[in-house]
CSV table of C-alpha atoms and ligand atoms in Angstrom, one decimal:
chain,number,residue,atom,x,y,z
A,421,UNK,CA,9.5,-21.8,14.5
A,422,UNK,CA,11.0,-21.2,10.8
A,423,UNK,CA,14.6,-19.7,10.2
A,424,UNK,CA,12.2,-16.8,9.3
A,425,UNK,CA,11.0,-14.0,10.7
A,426,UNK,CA,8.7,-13.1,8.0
A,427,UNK,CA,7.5,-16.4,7.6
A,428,UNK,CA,6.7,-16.7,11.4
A,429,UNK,CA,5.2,-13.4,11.5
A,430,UNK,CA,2.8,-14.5,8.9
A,431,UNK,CA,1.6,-17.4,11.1
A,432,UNK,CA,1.0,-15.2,13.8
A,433,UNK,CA,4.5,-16.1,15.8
A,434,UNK,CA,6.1,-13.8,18.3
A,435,UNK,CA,9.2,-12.7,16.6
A,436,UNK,CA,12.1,-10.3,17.6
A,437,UNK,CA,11.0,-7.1,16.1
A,438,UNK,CA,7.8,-6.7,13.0
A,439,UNK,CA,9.3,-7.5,10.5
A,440,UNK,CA,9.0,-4.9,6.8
A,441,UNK,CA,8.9,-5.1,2.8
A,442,UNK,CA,7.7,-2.7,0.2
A,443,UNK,CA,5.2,-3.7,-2.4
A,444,UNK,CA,6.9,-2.7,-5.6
A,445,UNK,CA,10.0,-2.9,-3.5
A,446,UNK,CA,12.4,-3.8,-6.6
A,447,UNK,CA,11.9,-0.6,-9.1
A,448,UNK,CA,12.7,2.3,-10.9
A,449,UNK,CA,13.4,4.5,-7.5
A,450,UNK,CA,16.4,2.4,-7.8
A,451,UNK,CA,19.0,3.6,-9.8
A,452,UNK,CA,20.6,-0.4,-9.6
A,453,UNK,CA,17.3,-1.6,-11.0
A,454,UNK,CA,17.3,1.4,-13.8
A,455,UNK,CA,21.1,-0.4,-15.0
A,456,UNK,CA,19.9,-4.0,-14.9
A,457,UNK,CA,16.8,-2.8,-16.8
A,458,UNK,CA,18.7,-0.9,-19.0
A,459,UNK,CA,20.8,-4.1,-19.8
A,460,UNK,CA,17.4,-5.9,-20.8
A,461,UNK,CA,16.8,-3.3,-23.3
A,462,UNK,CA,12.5,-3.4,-22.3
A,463,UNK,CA,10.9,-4.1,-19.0
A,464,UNK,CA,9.3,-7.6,-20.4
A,465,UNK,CA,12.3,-9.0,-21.4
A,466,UNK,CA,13.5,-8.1,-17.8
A,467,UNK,CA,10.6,-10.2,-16.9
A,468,UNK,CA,11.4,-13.1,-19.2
A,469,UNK,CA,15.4,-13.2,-18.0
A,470,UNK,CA,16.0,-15.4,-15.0
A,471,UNK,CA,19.7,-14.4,-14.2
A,472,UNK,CA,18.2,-10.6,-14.4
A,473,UNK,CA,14.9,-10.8,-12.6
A,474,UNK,CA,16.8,-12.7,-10.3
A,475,UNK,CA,19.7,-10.0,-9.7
A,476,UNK,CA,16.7,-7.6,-9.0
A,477,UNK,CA,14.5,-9.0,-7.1
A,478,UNK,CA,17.3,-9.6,-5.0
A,479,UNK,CA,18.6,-6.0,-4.8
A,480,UNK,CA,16.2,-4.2,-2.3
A,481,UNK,CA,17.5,-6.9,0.3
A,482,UNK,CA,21.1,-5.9,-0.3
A,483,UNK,CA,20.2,-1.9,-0.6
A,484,UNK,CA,17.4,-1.4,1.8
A,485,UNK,CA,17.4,-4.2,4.3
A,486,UNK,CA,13.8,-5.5,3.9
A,487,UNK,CA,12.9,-9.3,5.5
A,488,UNK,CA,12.0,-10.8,2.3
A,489,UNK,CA,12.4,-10.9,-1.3
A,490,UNK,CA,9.3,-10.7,-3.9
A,491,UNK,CA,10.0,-12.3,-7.3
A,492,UNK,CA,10.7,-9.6,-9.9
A,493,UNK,CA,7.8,-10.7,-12.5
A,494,UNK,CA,4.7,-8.5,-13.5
A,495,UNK,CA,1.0,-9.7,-12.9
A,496,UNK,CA,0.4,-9.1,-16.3
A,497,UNK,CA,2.6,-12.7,-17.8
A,498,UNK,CA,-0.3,-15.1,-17.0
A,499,UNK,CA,-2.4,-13.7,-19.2
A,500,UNK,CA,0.6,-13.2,-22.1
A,501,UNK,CA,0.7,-16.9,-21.4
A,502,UNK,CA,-2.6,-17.6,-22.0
A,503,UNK,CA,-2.2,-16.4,-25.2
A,504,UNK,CA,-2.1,-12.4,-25.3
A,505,UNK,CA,0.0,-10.5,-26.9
A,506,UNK,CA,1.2,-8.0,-24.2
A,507,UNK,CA,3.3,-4.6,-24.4
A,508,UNK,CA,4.8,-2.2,-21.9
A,509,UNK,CA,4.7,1.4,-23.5
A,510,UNK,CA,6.7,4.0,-21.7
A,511,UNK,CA,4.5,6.4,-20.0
A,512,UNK,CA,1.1,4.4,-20.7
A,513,UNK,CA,2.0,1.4,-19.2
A,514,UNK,CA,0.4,-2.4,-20.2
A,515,UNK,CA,-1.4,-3.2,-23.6
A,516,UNK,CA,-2.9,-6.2,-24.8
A,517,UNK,CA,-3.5,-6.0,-28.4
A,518,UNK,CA,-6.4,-8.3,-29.1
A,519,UNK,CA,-8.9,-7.3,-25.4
A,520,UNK,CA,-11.1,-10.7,-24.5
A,521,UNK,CA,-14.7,-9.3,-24.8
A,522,UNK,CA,-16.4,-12.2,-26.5
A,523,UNK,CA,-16.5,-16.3,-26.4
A,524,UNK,CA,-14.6,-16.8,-29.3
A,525,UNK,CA,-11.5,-15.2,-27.9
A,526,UNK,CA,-12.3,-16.8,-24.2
A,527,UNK,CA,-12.2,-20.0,-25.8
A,528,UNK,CA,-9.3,-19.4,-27.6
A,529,UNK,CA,-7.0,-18.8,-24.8
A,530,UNK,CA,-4.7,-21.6,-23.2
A,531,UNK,CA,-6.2,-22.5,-19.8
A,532,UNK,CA,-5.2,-24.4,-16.6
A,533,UNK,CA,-1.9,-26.5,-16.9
A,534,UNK,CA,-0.8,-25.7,-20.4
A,535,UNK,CA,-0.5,-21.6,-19.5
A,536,UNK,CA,1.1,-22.6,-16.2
A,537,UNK,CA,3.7,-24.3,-17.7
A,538,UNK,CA,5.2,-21.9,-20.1
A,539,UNK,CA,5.6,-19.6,-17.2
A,540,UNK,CA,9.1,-21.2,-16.8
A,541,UNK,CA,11.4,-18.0,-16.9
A,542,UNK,CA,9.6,-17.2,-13.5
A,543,UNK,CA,10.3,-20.7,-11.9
A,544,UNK,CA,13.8,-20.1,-12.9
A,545,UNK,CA,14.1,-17.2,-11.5
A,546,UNK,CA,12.8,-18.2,-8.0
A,547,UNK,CA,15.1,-21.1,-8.3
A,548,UNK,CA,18.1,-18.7,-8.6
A,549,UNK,CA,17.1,-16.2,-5.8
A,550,UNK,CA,16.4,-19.3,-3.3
A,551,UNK,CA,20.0,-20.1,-4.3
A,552,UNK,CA,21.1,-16.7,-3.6
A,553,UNK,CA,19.0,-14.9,-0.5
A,554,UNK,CA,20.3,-15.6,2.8
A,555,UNK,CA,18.6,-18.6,4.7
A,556,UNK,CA,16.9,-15.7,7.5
A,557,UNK,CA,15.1,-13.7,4.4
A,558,UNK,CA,12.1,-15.0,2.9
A,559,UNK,CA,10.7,-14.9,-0.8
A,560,UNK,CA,7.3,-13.8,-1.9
A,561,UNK,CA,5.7,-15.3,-5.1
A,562,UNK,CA,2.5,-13.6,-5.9
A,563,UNK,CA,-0.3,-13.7,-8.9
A,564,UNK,CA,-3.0,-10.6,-9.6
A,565,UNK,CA,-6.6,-11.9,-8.5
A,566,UNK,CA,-8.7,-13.2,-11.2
A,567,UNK,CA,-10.9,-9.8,-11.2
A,568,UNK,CA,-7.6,-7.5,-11.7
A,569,UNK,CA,-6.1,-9.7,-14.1
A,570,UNK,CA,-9.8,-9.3,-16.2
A,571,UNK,CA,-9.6,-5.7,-16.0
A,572,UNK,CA,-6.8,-5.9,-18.2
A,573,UNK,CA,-8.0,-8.4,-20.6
A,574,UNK,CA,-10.9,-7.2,-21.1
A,575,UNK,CA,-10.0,-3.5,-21.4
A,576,UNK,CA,-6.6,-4.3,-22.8
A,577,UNK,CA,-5.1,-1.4,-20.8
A,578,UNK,CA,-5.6,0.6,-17.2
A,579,UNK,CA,-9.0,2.1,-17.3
A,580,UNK,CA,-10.2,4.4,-15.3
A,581,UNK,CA,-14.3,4.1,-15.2
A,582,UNK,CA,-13.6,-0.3,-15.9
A,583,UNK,CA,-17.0,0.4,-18.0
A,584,UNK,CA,-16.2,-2.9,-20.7
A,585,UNK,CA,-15.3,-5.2,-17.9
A,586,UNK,CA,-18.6,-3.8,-15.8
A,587,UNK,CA,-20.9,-3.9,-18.9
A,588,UNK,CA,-20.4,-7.8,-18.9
A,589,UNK,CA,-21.0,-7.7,-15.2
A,590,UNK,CA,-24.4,-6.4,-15.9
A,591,UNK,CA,-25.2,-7.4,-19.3
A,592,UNK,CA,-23.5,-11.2,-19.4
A,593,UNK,CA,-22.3,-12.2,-15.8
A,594,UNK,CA,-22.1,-15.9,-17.1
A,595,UNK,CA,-19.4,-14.8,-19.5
A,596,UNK,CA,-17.1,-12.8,-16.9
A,597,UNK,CA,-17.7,-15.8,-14.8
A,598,UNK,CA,-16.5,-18.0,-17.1
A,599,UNK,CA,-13.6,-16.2,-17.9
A,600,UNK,CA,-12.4,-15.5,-14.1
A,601,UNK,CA,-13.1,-19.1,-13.6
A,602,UNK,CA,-10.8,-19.6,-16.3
A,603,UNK,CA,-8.2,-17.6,-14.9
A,604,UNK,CA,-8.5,-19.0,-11.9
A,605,UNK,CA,-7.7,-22.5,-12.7
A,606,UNK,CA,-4.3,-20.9,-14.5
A,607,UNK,CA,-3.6,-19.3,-11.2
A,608,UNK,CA,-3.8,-21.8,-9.0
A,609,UNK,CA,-1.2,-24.1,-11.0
A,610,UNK,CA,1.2,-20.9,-11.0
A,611,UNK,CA,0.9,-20.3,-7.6
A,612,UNK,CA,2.1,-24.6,-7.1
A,613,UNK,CA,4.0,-24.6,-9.4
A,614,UNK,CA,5.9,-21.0,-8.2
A,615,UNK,CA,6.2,-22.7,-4.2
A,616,UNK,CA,7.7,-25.8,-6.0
A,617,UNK,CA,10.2,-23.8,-7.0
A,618,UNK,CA,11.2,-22.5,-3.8
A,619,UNK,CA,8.9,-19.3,-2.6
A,620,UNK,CA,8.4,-18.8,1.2
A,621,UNK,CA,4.6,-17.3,1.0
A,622,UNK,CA,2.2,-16.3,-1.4
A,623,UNK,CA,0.8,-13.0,-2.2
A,624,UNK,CA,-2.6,-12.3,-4.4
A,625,UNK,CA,-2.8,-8.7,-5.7
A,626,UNK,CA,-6.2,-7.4,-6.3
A,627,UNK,CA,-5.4,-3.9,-6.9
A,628,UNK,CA,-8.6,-3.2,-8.5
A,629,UNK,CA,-11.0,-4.7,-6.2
A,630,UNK,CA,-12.2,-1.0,-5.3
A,631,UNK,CA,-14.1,-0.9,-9.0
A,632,UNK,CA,-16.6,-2.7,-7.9
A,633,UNK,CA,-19.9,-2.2,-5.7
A,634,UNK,CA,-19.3,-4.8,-2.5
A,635,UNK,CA,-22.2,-7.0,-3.8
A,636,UNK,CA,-20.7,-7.3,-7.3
A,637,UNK,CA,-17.3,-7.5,-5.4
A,638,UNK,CA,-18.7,-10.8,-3.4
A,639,UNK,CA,-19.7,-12.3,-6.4
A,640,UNK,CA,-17.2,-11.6,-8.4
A,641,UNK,CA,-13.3,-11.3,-6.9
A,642,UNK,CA,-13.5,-12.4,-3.4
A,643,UNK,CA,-14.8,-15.9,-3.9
A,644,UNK,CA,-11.8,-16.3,-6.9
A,645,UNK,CA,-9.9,-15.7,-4.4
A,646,UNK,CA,-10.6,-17.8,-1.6
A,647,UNK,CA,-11.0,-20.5,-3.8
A,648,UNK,CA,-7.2,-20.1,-4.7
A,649,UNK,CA,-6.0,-19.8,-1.3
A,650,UNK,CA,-8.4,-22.6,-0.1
A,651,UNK,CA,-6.9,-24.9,-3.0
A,652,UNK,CA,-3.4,-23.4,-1.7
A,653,UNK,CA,-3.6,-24.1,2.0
A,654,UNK,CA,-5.1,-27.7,1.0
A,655,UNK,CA,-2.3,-28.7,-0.6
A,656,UNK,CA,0.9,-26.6,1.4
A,657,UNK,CA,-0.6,-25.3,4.9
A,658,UNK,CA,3.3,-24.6,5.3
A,659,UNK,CA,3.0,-21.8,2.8
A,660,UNK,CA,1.7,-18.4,4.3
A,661,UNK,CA,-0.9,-16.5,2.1
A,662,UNK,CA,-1.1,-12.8,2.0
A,663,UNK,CA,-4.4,-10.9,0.3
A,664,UNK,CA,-4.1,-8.0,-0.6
A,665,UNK,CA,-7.9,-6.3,-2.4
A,666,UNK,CA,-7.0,-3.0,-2.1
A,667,UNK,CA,-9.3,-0.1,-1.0
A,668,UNK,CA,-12.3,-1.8,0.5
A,669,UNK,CA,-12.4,-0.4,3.9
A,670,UNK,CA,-16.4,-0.9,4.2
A,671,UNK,CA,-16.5,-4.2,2.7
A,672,UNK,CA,-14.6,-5.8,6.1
A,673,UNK,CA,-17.5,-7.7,7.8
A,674,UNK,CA,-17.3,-9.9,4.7
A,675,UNK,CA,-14.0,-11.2,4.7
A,676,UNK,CA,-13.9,-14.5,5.5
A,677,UNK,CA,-11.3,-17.3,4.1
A,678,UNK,CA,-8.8,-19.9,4.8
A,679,UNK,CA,-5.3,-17.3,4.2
A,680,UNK,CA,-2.9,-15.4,6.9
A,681,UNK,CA,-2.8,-12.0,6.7
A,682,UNK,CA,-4.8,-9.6,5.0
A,683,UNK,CA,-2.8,-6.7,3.3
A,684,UNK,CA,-4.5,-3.6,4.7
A,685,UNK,CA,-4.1,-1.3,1.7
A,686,UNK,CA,-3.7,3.1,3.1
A,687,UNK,CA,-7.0,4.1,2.4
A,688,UNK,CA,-8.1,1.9,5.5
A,689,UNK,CA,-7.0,2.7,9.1
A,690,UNK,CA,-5.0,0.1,10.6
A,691,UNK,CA,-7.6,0.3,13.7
A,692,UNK,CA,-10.5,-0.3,11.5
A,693,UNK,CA,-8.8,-3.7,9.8
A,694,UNK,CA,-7.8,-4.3,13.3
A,695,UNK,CA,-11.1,-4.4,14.9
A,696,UNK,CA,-12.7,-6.5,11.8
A,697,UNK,CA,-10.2,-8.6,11.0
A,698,UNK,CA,-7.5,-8.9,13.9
A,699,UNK,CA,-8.5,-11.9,15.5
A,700,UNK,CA,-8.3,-13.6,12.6
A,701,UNK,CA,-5.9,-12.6,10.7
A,702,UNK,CA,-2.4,-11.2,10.5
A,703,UNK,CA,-2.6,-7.5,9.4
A,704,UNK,CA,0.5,-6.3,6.7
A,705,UNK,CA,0.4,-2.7,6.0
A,706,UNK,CA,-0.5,-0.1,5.3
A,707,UNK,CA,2.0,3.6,5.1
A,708,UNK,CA,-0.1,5.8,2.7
A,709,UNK,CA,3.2,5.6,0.0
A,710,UNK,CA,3.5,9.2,-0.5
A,711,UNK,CA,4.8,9.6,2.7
A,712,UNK,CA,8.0,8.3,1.7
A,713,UNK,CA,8.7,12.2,0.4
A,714,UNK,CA,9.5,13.2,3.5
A,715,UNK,CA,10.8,11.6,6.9
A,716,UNK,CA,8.6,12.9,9.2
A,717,UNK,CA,5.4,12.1,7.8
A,718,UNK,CA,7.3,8.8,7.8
A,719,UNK,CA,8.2,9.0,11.4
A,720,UNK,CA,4.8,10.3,12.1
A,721,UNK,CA,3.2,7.5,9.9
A,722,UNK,CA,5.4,5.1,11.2
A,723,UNK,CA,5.1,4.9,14.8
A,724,UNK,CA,1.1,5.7,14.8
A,725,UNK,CA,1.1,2.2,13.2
A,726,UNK,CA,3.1,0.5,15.5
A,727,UNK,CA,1.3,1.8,18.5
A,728,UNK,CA,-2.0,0.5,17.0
A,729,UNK,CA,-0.5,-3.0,16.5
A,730,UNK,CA,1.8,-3.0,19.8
A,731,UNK,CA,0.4,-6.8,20.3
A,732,UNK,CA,1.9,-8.0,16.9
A,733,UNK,CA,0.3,-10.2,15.0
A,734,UNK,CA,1.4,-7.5,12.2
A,735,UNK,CA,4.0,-7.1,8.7
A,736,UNK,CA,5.0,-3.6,8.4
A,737,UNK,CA,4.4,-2.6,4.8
A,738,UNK,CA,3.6,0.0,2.3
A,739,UNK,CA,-0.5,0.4,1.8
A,740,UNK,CA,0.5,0.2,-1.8
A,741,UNK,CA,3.3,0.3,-4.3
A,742,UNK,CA,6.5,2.8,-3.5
A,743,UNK,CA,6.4,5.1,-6.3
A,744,UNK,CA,9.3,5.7,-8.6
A,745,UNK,CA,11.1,9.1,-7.6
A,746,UNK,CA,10.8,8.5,-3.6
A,747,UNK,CA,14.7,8.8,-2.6
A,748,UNK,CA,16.1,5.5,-1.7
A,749,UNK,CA,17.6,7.3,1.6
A,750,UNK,CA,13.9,7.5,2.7
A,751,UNK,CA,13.0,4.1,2.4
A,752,UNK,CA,15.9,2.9,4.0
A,753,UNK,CA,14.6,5.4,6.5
A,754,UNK,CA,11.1,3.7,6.7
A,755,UNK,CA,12.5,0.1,6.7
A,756,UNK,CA,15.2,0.7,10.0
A,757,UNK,CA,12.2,2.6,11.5
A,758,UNK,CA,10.1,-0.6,11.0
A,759,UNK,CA,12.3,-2.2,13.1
A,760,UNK,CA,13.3,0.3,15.3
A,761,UNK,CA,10.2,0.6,16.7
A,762,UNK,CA,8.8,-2.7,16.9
A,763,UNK,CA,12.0,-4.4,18.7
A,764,UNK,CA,10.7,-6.9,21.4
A,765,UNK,CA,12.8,-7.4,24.4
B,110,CP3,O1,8.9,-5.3,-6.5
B,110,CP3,C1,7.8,-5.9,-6.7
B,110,CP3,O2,6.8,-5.7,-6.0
B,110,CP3,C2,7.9,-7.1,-7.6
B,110,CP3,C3,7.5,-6.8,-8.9
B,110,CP3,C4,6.1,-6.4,-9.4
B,110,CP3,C5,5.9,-5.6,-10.5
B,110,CP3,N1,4.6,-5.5,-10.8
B,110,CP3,C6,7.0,-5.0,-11.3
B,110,CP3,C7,6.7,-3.9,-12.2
B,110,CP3,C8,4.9,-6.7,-8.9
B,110,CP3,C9,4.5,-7.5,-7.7
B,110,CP3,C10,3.9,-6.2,-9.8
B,110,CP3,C11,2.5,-6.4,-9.7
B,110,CP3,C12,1.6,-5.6,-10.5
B,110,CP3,N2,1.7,-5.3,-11.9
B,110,CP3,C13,0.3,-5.1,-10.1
B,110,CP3,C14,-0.3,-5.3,-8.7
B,110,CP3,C15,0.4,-4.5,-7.7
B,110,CP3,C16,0.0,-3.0,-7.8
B,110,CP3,O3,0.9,-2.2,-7.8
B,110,CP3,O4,-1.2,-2.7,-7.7
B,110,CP3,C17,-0.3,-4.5,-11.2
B,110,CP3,C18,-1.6,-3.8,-11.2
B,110,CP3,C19,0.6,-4.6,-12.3
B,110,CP3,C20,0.4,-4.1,-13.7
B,110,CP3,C21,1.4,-3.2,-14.1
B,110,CP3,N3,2.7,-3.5,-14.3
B,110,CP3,C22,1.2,-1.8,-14.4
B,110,CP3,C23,-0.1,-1.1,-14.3
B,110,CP3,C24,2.4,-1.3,-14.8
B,110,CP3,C25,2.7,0.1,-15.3
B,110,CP3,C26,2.7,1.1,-14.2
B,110,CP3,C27,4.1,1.2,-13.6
B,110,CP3,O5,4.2,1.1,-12.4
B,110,CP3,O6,5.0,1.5,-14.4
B,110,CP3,C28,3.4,-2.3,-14.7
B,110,CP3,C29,4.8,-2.2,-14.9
B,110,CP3,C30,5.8,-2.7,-13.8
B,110,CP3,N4,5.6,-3.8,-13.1
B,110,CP3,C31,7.0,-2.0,-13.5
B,110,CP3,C32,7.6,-2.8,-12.5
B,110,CP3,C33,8.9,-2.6,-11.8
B,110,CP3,C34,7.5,-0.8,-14.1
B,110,CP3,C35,8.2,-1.2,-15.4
B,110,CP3,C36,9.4,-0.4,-15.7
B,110,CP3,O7,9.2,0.7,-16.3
B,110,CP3,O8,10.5,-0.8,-15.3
């Protein structure tokens, strides 16, 4: 047994009650995050300040009572490392100036070890949370899946149709591979070099995975990903991992891979993952996030989920990021419940 829940729960341990955590958990529905933000001037340099990121990734903890911590960091640094000039514009969200669409630019970006290393704003900031979060709370690193963090380099923005990054899929595979292969590498020294720093469990975010066709999906995220978590488990079989491809309900029969629990994202019901994917793994999810407007599509939401997953083997969690004007009084409301209604005698 660990000192905690959330890391036991992750390994599939009885525990005293489910244990809870919002993706997106430290944000702007915070009006402690909008000060601390404020103080940074931009959201990057947030990113880029350990005593800051630090303060805030710590905050939901003190202010809503979740079980663990996840570093306050954005997906979206690995690939600034590599090389890419990155910006956050209000109201349009990430830009990369110069999109990767072509060899020369591939090649020109810093790969494996190199990128990893300059990453150390984000070690420092795990360093000082681990000092600071009580010994019963765990902390989350995380990384965004090869195939999300593409959509992004190659677009340069959020993209609605992903039509650049699919054109390669169809019209020059061997590049995109190349380039998530490249990515990969990167990712894999992050994620080592982010548990040497003190993070409790690993989480891989591949909010994009729905873009793809499940054939081009198989080819092209999900074996990224389990080659990370497979060169993870290797190396720390201590460390939990959590994956989270989000909205691929009918792609479930071919999920397969050496992780923990797989993040059921709310456009799948919690007894469909259950009957794919229970046995093997521990399910986290999946409250459609909207229902944080009101309490009793909460409550409603809520205890449906805990009835489903009465046996355990479950992380109660959003089935996506909480959005920025949800009142904090509701997701205070969501984590008690969590608890509440999972207690274990
Ligand atoms: O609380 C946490 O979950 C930890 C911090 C965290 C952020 N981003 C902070 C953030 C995490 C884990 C992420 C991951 C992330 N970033 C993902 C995967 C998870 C998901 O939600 O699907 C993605 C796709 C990104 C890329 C990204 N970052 C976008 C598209 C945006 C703009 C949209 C938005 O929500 O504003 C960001 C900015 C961002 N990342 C903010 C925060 C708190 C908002 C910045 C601000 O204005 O303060």
């Amino acid at each position: 047994m660990s000192d905690k829940i959330f890391v036991d729960a992750c390994f599939g341990k009885p525990t005293p009650y489910t244990p809870v955590w919002m993706m997106r958990q430290a944000g702007r529905y915070l009006p402690q995050y909008m000060k601390v933000r404020e103080k940074a001037g931009n959201f990057l340099n947030l990113c880029h300040n350990p005593e800051l990121a630090a303060e805030v990734t710590l905050q939901p903890v003190d202010i809503v009572g979740v079980d663990a911590a996840i570093l306050f960091s954005d997906i979206l640094v690995v690939p600034n490392e590599m090389g890419m000039e990155l910006d956050f514009i209000k109201g349009e969200g990430p830009v990369f100036a110069n999109p990767v669409r072509d060899e020369k630019a591939l090649d020109a970006l810093i790969g494996a070890e190199e990128a990893a290393d300059k990453l150390t704003y984000v070690y420092d900031t795990i360093k000082l949370v681990r000092e600071r979060l009580a010994d019963d709370k765990a902390l989350i690193g995380f990384t965004g899946a090869p195939w999300t963090l593409a959509t992004y380099m190659i677009e340069g923005q959020g993209t609605k149709t992903y039509n650049i990054c699919k054109k390669l899929i169809y019209t020059e595979p061997e590049f995109m591979h190349k380039l998530l292969a490249k990515v990969t590498e990167v990712v894999k020294y992050y994620l080592e070099k982010q548990i040497e720093a003190g993070v409790d469990v690993v989480q891989i975010f591949d909010s994009w995975a729905a873009a793809l066709e499940k054939s081009k999906y198989m080819e092209f995220s999900w074996p990224y990903m389990k080659e990370i978590a497979a060169h993870i488990k290797a190396k720390y079989p201590h460390i939990p991992i959590i994956m989270f491809p989000k909205g691929i309900p009918a792609y479930l029969d071919e999920i397969d891979g050496d992780f923990d629990v797989f993040g059921v994202d709310w456009s799948t019901p919690m007894a469909l993952a259950k009957e794919k994917l229970g046995e093997r793994y521990v399910l986290q999810g999946n409250m459609e996030p909207c229902r944080l407007y009101s309490k009793e599509a909460t409550y409603e939401c809520v205890t449906s989920i805990a009835e489903t997953m009465k046996e355990g083997r479950h992380i109660f969690n959003l089935g996506h990021g909480i959005l920025p004007d949800v009142p904090v009084e509701n997701a205070k409301y969501f984590v008690s419940l969590c608890k509440e209604v999972s207690k274990r005698a």
